[in-house]
CSV table of C-alpha atoms in Angstrom, one decimal:
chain,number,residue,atom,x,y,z
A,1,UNK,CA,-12.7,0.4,10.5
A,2,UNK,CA,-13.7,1.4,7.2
A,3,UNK,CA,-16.0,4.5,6.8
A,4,UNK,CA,-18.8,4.8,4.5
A,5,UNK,CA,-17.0,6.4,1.2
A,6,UNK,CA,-18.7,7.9,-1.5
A,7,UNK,CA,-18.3,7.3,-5.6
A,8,UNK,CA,-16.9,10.5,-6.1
A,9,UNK,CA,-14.4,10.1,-3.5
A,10,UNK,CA,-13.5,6.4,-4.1
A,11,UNK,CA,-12.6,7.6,-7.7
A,12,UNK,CA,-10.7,11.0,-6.7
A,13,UNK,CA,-8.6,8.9,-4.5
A,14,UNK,CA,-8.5,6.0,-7.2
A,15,UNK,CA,-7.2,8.4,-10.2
A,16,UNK,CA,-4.8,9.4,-7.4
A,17,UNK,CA,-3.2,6.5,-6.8
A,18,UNK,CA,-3.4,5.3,-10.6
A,19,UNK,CA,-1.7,8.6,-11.7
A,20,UNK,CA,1.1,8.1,-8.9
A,21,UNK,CA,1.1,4.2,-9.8
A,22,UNK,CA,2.5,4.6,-12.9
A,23,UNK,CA,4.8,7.8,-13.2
A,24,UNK,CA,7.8,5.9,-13.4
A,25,UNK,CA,6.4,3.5,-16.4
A,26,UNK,CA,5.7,6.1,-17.8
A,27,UNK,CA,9.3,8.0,-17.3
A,28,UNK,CA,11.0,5.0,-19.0
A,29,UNK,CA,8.4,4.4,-22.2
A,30,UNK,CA,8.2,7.6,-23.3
A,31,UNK,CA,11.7,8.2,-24.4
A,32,UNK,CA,12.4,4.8,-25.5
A,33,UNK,CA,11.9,5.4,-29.6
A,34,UNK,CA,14.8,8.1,-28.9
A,35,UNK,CA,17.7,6.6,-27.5
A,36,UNK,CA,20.3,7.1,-30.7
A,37,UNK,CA,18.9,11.1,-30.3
A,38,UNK,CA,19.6,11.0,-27.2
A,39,UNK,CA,23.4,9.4,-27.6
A,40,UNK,CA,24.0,12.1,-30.2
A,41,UNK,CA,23.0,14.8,-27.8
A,42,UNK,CA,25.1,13.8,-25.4
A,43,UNK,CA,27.9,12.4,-27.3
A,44,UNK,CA,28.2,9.2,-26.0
A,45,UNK,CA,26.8,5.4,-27.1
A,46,UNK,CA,23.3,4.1,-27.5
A,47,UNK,CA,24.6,1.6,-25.1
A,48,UNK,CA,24.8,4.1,-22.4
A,49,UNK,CA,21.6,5.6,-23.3
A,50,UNK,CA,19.9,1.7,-23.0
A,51,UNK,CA,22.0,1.2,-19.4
A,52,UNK,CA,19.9,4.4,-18.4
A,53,UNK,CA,16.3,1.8,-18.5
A,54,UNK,CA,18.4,-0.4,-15.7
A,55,UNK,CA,19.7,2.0,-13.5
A,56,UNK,CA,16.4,3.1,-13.7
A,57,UNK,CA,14.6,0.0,-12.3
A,58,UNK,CA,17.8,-0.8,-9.9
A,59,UNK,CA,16.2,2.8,-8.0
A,60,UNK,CA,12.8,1.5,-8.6
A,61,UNK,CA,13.0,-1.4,-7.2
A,62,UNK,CA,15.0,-0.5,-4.0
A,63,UNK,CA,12.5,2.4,-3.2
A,64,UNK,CA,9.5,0.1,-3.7
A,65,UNK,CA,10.9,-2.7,-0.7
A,66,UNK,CA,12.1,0.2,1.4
A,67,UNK,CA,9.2,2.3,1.0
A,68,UNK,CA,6.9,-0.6,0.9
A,69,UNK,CA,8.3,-1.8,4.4
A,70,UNK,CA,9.0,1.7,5.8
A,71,UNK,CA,5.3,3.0,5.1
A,72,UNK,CA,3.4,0.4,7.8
A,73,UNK,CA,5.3,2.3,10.8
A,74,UNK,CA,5.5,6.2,9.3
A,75,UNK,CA,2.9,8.6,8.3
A,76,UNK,CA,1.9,7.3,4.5
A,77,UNK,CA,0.9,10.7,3.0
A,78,UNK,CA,3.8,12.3,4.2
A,79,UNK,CA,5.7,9.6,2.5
A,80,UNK,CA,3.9,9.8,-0.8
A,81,UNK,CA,4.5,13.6,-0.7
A,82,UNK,CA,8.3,13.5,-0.6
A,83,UNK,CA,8.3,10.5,-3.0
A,84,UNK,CA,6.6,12.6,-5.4
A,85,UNK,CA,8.9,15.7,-4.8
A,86,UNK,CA,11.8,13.6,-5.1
A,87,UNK,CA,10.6,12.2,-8.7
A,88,UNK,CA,10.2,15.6,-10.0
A,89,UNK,CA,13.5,16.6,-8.9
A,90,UNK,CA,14.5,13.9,-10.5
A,91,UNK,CA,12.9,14.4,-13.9
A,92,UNK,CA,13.8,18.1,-13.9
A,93,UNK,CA,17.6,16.7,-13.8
A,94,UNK,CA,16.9,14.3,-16.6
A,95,UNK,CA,15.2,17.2,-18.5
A,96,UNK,CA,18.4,20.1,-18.0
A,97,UNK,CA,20.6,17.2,-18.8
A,98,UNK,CA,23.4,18.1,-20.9
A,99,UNK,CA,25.8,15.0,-20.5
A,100,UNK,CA,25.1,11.8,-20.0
A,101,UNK,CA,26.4,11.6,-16.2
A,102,UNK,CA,23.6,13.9,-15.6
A,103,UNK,CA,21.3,12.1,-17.2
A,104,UNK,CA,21.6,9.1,-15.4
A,105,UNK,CA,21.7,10.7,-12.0
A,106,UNK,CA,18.1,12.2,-12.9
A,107,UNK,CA,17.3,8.5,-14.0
A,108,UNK,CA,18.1,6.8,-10.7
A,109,UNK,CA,16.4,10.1,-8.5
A,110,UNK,CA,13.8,9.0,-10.9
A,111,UNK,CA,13.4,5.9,-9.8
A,112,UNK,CA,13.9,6.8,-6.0
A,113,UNK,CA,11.1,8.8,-6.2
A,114,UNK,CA,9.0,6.6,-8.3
A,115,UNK,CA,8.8,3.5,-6.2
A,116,UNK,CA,7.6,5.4,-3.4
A,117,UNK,CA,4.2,5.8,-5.3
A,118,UNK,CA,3.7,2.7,-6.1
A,119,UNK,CA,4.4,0.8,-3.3
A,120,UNK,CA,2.7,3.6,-0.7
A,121,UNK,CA,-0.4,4.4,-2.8
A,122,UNK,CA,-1.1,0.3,-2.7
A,123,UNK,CA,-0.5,0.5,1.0
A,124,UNK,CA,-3.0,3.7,1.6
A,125,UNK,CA,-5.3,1.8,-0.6
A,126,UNK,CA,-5.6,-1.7,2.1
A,127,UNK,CA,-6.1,1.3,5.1
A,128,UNK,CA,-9.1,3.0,3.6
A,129,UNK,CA,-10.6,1.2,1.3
A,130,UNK,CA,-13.4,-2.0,2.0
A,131,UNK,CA,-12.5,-4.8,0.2
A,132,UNK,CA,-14.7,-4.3,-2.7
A,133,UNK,CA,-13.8,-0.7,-3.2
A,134,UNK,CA,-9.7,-2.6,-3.0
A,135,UNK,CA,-10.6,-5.0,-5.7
A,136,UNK,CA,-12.1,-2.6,-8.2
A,137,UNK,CA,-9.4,0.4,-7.4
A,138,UNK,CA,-6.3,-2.2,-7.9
A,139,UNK,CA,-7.7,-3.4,-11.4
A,140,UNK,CA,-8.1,-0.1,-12.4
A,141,UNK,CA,-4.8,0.6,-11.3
A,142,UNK,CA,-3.9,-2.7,-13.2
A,143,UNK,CA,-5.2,-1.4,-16.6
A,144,UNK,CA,-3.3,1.8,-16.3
A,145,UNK,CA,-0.2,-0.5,-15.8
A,146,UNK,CA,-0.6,-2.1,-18.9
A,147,UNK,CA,-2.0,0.9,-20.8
A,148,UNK,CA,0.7,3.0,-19.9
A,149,UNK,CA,3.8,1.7,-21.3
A,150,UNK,CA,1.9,0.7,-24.3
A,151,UNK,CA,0.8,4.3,-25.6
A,152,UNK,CA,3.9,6.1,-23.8
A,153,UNK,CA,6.1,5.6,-26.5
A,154,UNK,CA,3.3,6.9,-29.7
A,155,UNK,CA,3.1,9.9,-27.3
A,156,UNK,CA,6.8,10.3,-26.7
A,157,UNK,CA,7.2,9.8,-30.8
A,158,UNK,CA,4.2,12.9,-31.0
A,159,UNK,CA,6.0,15.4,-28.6
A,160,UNK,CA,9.8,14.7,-29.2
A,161,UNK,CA,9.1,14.9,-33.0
A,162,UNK,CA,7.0,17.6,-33.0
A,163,UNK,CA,9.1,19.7,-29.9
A,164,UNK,CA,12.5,17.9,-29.6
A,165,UNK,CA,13.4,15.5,-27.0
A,166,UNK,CA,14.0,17.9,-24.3
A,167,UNK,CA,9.7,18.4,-24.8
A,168,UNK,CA,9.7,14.8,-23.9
A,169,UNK,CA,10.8,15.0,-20.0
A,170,UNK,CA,9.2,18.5,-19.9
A,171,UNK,CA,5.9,16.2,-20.5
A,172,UNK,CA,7.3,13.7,-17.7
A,173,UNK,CA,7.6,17.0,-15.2
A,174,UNK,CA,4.0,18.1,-15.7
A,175,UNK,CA,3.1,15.0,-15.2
A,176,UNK,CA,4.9,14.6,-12.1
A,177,UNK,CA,3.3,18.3,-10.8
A,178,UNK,CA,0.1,17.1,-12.0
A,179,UNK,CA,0.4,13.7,-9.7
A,180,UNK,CA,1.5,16.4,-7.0
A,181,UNK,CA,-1.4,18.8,-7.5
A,182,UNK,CA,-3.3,15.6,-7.9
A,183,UNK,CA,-2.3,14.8,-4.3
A,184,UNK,CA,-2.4,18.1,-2.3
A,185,UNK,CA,-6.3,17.8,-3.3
A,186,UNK,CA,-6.9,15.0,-1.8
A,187,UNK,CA,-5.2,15.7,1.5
A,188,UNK,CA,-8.1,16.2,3.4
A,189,UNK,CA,-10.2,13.3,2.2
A,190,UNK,CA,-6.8,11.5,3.2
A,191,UNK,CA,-6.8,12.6,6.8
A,192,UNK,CA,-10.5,11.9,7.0
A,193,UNK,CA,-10.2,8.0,6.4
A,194,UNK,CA,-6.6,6.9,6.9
A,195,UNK,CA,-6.3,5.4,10.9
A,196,UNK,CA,-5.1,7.2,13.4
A,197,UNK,CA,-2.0,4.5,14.2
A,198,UNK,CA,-0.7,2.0,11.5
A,199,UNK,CA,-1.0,-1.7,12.8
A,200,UNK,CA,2.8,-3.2,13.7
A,201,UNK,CA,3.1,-6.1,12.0
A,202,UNK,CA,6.5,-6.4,13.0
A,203,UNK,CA,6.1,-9.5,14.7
A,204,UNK,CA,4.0,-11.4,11.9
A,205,UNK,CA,6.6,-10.6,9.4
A,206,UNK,CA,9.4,-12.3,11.5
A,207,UNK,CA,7.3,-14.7,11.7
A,208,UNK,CA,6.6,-15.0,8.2
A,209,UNK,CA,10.4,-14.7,7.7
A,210,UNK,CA,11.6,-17.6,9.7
A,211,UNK,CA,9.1,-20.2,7.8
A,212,UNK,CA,8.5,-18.9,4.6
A,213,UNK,CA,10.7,-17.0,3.3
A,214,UNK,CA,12.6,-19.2,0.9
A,215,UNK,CA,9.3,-20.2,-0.4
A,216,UNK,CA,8.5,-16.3,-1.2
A,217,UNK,CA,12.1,-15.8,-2.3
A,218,UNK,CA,12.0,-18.8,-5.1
A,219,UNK,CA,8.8,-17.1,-6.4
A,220,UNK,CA,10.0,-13.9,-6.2
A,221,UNK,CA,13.0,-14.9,-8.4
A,222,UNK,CA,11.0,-16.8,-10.8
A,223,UNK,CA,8.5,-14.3,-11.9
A,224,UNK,CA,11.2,-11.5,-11.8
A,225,UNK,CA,13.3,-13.0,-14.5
A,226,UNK,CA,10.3,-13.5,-16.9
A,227,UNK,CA,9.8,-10.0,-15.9
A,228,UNK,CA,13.1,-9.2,-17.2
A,229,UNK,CA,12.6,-10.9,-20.6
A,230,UNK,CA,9.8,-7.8,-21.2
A,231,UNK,CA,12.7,-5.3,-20.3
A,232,UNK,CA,15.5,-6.5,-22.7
A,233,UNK,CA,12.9,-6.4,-25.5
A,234,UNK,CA,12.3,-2.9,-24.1
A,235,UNK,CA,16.1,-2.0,-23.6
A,236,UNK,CA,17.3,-3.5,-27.5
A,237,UNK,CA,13.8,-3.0,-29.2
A,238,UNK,CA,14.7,0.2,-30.8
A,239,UNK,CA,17.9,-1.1,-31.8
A,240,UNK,CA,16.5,-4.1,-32.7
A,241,UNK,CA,13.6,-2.5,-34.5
A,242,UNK,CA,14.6,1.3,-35.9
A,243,UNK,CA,18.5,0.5,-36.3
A,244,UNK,CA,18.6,-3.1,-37.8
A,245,UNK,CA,15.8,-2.9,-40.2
A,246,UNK,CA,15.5,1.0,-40.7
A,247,UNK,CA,11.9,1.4,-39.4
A,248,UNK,CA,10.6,4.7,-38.1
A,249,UNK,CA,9.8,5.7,-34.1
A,250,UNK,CA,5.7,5.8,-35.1
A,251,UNK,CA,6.0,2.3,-36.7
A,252,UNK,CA,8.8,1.5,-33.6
A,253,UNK,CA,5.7,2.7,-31.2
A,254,UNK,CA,3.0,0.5,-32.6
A,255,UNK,CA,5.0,-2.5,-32.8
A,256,UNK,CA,5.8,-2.2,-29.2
A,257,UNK,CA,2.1,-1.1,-29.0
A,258,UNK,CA,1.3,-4.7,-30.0
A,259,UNK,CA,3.7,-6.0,-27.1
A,260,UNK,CA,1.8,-4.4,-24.6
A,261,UNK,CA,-1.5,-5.4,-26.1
A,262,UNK,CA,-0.3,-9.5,-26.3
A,263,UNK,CA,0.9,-8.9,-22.4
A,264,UNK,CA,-2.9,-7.4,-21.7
A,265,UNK,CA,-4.3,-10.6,-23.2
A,266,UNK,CA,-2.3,-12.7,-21.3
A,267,UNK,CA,-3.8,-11.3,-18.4
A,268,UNK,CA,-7.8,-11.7,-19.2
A,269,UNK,CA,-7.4,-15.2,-20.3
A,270,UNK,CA,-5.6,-15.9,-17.2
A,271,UNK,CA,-9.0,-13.9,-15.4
A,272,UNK,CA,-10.9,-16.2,-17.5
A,273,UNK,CA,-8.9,-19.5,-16.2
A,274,UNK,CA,-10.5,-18.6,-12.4
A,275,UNK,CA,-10.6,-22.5,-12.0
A,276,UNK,CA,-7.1,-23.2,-12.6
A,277,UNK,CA,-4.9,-22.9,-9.4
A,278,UNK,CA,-2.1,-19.9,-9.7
A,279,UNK,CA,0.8,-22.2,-9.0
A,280,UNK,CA,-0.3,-24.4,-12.3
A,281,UNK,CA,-0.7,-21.3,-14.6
A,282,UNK,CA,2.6,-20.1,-13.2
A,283,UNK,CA,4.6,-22.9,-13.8
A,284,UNK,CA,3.2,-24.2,-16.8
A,285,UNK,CA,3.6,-20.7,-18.6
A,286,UNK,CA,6.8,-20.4,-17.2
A,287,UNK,CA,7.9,-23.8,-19.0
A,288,UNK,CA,6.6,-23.1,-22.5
A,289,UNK,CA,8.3,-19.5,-22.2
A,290,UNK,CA,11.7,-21.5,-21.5
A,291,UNK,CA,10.9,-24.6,-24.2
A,292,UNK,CA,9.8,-21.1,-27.1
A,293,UNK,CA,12.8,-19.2,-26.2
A,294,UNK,CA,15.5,-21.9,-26.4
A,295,UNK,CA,13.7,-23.1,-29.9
A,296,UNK,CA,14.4,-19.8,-31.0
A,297,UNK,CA,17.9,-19.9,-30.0
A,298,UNK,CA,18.7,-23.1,-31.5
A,299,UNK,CA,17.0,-21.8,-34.8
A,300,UNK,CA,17.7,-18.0,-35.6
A,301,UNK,CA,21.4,-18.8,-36.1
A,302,UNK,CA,21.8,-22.1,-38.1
A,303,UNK,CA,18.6,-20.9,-40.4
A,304,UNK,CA,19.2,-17.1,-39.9
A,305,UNK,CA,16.0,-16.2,-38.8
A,306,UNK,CA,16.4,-12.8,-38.4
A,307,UNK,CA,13.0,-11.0,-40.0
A,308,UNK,CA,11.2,-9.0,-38.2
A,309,UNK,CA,8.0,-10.8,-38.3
A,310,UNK,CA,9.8,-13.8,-36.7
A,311,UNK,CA,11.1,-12.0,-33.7
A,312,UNK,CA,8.0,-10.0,-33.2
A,313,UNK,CA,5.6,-13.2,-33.0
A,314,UNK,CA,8.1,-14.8,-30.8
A,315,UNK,CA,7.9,-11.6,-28.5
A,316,UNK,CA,4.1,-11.6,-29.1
A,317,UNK,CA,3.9,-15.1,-27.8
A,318,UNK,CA,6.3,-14.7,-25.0
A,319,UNK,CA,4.5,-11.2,-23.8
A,320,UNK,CA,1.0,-13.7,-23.9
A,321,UNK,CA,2.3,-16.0,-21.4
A,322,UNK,CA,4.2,-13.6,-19.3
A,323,UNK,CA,0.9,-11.9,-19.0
A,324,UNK,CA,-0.7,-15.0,-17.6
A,325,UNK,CA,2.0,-15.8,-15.6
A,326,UNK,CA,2.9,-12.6,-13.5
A,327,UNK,CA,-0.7,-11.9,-12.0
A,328,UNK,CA,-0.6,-15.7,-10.9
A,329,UNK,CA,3.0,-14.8,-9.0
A,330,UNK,CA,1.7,-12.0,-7.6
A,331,UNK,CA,-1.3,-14.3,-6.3
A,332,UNK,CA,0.8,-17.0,-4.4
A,333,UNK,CA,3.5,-14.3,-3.2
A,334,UNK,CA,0.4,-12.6,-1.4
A,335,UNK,CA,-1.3,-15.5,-0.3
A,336,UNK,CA,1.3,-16.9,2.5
A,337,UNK,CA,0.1,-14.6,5.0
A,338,UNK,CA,-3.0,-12.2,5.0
A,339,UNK,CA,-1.4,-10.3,7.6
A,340,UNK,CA,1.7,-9.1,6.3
A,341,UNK,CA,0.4,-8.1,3.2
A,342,UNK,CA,2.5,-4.9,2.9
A,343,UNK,CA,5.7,-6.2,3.4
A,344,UNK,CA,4.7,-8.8,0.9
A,345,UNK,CA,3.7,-6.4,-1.4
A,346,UNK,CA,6.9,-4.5,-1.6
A,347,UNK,CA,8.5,-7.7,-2.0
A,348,UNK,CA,6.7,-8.6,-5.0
A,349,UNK,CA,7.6,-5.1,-6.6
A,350,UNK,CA,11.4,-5.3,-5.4
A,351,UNK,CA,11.6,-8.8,-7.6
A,352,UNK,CA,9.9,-7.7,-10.5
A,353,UNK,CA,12.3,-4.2,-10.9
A,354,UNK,CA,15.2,-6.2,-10.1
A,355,UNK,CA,14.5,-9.2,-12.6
A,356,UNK,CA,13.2,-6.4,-14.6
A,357,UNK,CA,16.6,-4.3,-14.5
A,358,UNK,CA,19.0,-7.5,-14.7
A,359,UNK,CA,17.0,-8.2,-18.2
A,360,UNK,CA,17.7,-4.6,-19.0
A,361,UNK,CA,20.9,-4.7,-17.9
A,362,UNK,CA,21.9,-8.2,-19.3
A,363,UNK,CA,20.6,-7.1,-23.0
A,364,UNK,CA,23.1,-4.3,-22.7
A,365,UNK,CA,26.0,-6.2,-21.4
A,366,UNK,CA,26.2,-8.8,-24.5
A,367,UNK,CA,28.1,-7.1,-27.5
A,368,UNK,CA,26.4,-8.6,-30.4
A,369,UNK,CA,23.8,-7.6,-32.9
A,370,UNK,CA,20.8,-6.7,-31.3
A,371,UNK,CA,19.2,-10.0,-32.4
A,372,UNK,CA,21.4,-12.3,-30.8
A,373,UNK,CA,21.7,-10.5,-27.5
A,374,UNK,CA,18.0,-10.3,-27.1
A,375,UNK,CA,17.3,-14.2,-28.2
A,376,UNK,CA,20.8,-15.2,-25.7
A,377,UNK,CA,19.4,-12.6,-23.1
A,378,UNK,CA,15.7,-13.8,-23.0
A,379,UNK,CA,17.0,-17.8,-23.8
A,380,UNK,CA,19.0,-17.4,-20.2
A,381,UNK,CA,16.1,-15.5,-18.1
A,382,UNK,CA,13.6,-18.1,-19.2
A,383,UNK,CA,15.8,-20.9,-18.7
A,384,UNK,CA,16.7,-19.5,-14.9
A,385,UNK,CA,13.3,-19.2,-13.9
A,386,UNK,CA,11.9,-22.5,-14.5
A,387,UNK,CA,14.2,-24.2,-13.2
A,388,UNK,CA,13.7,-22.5,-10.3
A,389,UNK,CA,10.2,-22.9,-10.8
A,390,UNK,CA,10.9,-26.7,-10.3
A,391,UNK,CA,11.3,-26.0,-6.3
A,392,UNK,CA,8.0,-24.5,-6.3
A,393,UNK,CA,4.8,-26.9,-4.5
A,394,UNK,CA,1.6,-26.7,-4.4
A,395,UNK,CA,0.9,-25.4,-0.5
């Protein structure tokens, strides 16, 4: 049962969640406009420095289905504690780093620790909140998503320019103690509402398992690999961007700025298309994505179009429709069953990172000029998910 909660309250525990939400968007973002500094530092390649973004989300992702299943049957704020420790531990690694081995060890603690947040906090959140104090928490939550990565990078450019790059996962740290600090406050108010036993769904997932699962696997799949078109942009973009045509990490920051922002629109017209079902937005986005990116395979090599302003309104464009199309995903992976709505949860994250890390990971793996590899990486993602958006039925 739900106990009467005031404003102040709902919002402590609100910018609580939002703050542990997004620590590991954050912790990938912010360093992005210095990957070659970083490769210098540790003598080593930018390529190793880009892998760092997929080993990253490879921890995120695991954490966030283990922690996401896990959290139904184990004290939650005990969980979100550890998962926060473990994420500074993690960052303090990245920050001492003084070889690249190092580095990505922090990285993947990183992401251990990271997932826990997300996945948990969304959990605590369906325990003690009423439905329309869930709504209005998980937008908010939602605009901090998009928000984050956006300004992460400007801020990143600020410090590490103005401190050096070690400054950078310093700022990361706080942030991680503030999140913890954050959380240690809120303890009490924790106690006070959470249940005193977690309800086993054990059986309605099995349940769930045996008759749907391929269903919620196909979607899974599909909206994970547009995911991962976002990621190699974010993995080659400063190659892409800074390297190939000599632009600078603040101009670097507001391009990627604009990414963020086309992604955000995305997502209010597909708030303003209420009428149209999920399944139709989802597929229908997911098709022009494919039919845009393999038009601009088949055209940046015969007719070398390689400026800037042609790759960034392709991105634009793809970022728009990516926008519409991952809250619809999200709707029909939740909607097969009201009742395990964790484990679906942590499904829905676990999809996303992974797409989001093979994308990552893909970009890095093709040894061409950062052009190509980000048109044949993004061509091959969008191509993958609708056709397995073709399975897909309306329920």
């Amino acid at each position: 049962m739900k106990h009467t909660m005031s404003r102040h309250t709902f919002y402590s525990l609100t910018v609580t969640f939002t703050i542990l939400s997004i620590l590991g968007q954050l912790s990938t973002s912010i360093y992005s406009p210095f990957f070659f500094d970083l490769a210098a530092i540790y003598d080593s390649y930018v390529g190793i420095i880009e892998k760092s973004v997929a080993v990253f989300l490879i921890a995120f992702s695991l954490s966030q289905l283990v922690s996401g299943v896990a959290c139904d049957y184990l004290n939650k704020q005990k969980f979100l504690l550890y998962g926060v420790l473990v994420f500074i531990a993690g960052t303090l690694m990245v920050a001492l780093a003084t070889e690249e081995n190092t580095f990505l060890v922090g990285r993947v603690i990183q992401g251990l620790g990271g997932g826990v947040g997300v996945s948990v906090s969304r959990g605590l959140s369906r325990q003690i909140f009423s439905e329309k104090q869930l709504n209005a928490s998980l937008s908010f939550i939602n605009i901090a998503f998009a928000i984050a990565p956006a300004i992460a990078p400007l801020v990143g450019t600020l410090i590490g320019e103005s401190f050096g790059v070690s400054s950078i996962f310093y700022f990361v740290l706080v942030m991680g103690v503030f999140a913890l600090l954050l959380l240690l406050s809120v303890s009490t108010t924790l106690k006070q509402y959470m249940p005193t036993t977690s309800e086993n769904v054990f059986g309605d997932t099995l349940a769930l398992i045996k008759s749907t699962m391929m269903k919620i696997v196909s979607v899974g799949m599909a909206s994970g690999l547009l995911y991962g078109i976002v990621f190699s942009f974010i993995t080659i973009s400063p190659s892409m961007i800074m390297q190939q045509f000599g632009l600078t990490k603040t101009v670097f920051s507001i391009y990627s700025l604009l990414a963020t922002l086309s992604f955000v629109m995305g997502s209010i017209i597909n708030i303003r298309l209420a009428s149209v079902s999920p399944l139709f937005k989802f597929k229908y986005s997911s098709l022009f994505i494919a039919v845009l990116s393999v038009l601009f395979g088949l055209l940046i090599s015969p007719f070398a179009i390689k400026g800037l302003m042609g790759i960034l309104t392709y991105c634009y464009i793809t970022f728009f429709f990516i926008g519409i199309a991952m809250p619809c995903s999200v709707t029909i992976m939740l909607g097969y069953s009201d009742k395990s709505a964790g484990f679906l949860a942590a499904l829905t994250g676990f999809f996303h990172l992974t797409g989001a890390a093979i994308g990552a990971y893909a970009v890095t793996l093709i040894t061409l000029e950062p052009i190509i590899s980000f048109c044949l990486s993004s061509c091959g993602l969008s191509v993958a998910s609708i056709l397995i958006c073709t399975t897909l039925k309306r329920n």
